[in-house]
Amino acid sequence: MDEAKIPYHLRDNEKKFPQLKPLMNSSEAYYESSRCLFCYNAPCIQACPTSIDIPLFIRQINTGNLAGAATTIYKSNYLGNTCGKVCPTEVLCEGACVFNKINIQSLEIGRLQNFATDNAIQVHQKIFDIPADNGKNIAVIGAGPSGISCACELRKEGYNVDIYEAKNNPSGLALHGVAPYKITNKEALQEVEFLKEQFGFNIFYNKRIENVSDLENLESKYNSIFIGVGLGNSVEIKIKGEDKINCVGATEFIEEIKTKPIEKPIAKNVIVLGGGNTAMDAASESLHLGSEKVILAYRRSEIEMKAYRFEYDLAKVSGVESVFNVAPIEIVGETDVEGVKFIRTETINGKLVNIPGSEFIINCGLVIKATGQMKQTSMLTNIKGLTFDESGRISVNETNGQTSNLKYFAGGDAVNGGAEVVNAVAEGKIAGKGIHEFLSKRN
Ligand SMILES: Cc1cc2nc3c(=O)[nH]c(=O)nc-3n(C[C@H](O)[C@H](O)[C@H](O)COP(=O)(O)OP(=O)(O)OC[C@H]3O[C@@H](n4cnc5c(N)ncnc54)[C@H](O)[C@@H]3O)c2cc1C
Ligand code: SF4
């Protein structure tokens, strides 16, 4: 995508966020691809939620067949470029690569994937043949990874697909949430442009589907509806002082730094509450933005953190400090945040308890709450007959993504409770196939 076409506020500040996995040049790609052993029953394929034939595309790169490599990738994963950049490859394909067993650096599968798919995007390679319209219409709610993937799968079968997106850009959290040093805004946006060119689905922006009448409208116009709305805002921690200026949710903080010009310097001292991957991202990003001291505060022990080890290591290498077994009990300050009051915790008989009298304060000018995202409930509860599991996730038939209201299918974070882009892509595709099968049987 031409840089000039990206709105000012979405251009990346590449100096602040150098890419962790920069694009390979052709010599690097040739060398790296020549290391692959092209394993039988390759464990890297089995570790990929979208089952990309990794040894095949690596061989295609090695023999100079870049177009073939991109075709192999996109036939399995419609967001092959985004996934190459943002997937936790360390625990998926690269983590499964046989080289790990002999303590040799695994193949850089993610970067090779990007080498092939970036070329396809730049040269506008035509990969898919779209059949004539089959006369049936599908609505997709949400232009995140799950919605885009579902739309591609359905266009491949000739459905007319309209995506309704609440925001003014596509890509969902791949644009608004994923750390800017993993993927640039330009990369996230240009892959969706490429897919629009390939498949010809429509995206209507600033179209939040919210109330019963919005839903009835869709139900009357479309044969099936896919729900790919993801999750909601950061959860509240419900402690005194949470409403102070500069006490913010992690997803809102990250969206702000990714999509708005940075107008004022970030606080010198930052406390990030939480122990998941989002907490690691928010902490590293604060340092990249110029904070002098960033402390990660987690209520349990280091080994109980949910974050991937490599994400925690990355935060530590960036200079993030940590305190464990501390629970926030108050955000202190007048109108602005001045610090966090903690109490120490310990685990007794498997239960986390506060240690009376152990309260202490750490000063800071910004608190980032990375303690999870809320479920999207208001719109979903307006859908008749939609059922949820005990954690508030939409219940679906896992084999085809169909919900308890047979007109609706769903996938991505709204169903899995929050996983990775690659899972959302895989589930969007399953639902696309499910919709096709369901509508084909009916006529
Ligand atoms: C901070 C953060 C960092 C992350 N980092 C990574 C990472 O490094 N690697 C990785 O693989 N995954 C990462 N993830 C997870 C990943 O981004 C998600 O799993 C993935 O984007 C989910 O895709 P989705 O389509 O289900 O939902 P989303 O990406 O959330 O997309 C949902 C879309 O629906 C739209 N929408 C919502 N409600 C409505 C409505 N009522 N009407 C119309 N549109 C609506 C939203 O605006 C959004 O565009 C991260 C998540 C977060 C929060
Ligand atoms: S496991 Fe590693 S060496 Fe084997 S096919 Fe996959 S990438 Fe190549």
Short mmCIF file of C-alpha atoms in Angstrom, two decimals, residues 1 34 42 57 60 83 86 143 160 162 169 178 183 215 225 230 257 287 298 301 306 334 336 384 406 408 416 423:
data_model
loop_
_atom_site.label_atom_id
_atom_site.label_comp_id
_atom_site.label_asym_id
_atom_site.label_seq_id
_atom_site.Cartn_x
_atom_site.Cartn_y
_atom_site.Cartn_z
CA MET A 1 0.00 0.00 0.00
CA SER A 34 18.32 -24.24 2.21
CA ALA A 42 6.67 -32.39 9.47
CA PHE A 57 6.59 -23.40 0.64
CA GLN A 60 9.38 -23.35 -3.36
CA CYS A 83 0.47 -14.32 10.70
CA VAL A 86 2.56 -11.69 14.58
CA ALA A 143 -13.53 -6.84 9.86
CA ASN A 160 -21.80 -11.99 -2.10
CA ASP A 162 -20.72 -7.58 3.02
CA ASN A 169 -10.24 0.56 9.47
CA VAL A 178 -0.69 -6.21 18.27
CA ILE A 183 3.75 -5.56 12.58
CA LEU A 215 -29.90 -7.30 13.49
CA ILE A 225 -24.52 -13.99 9.31
CA GLY A 230 -13.84 -10.16 19.13
CA ILE A 257 -0.35 4.68 20.56
CA LEU A 287 9.84 1.84 27.36
CA TYR A 298 1.64 -9.44 39.08
CA SER A 301 4.47 -15.75 41.24
CA LYS A 306 0.23 -16.61 31.64
CA GLU A 334 -5.24 13.70 43.78
CA ASP A 336 -3.87 12.29 38.44
CA LYS A 384 -32.48 -14.37 19.63
CA LEU A 406 -28.87 -21.51 13.06
CA TYR A 408 -25.62 -17.20 12.82
CA ASN A 416 -12.38 -18.81 21.97
CA ASN A 423 -6.75 -19.07 15.62
#
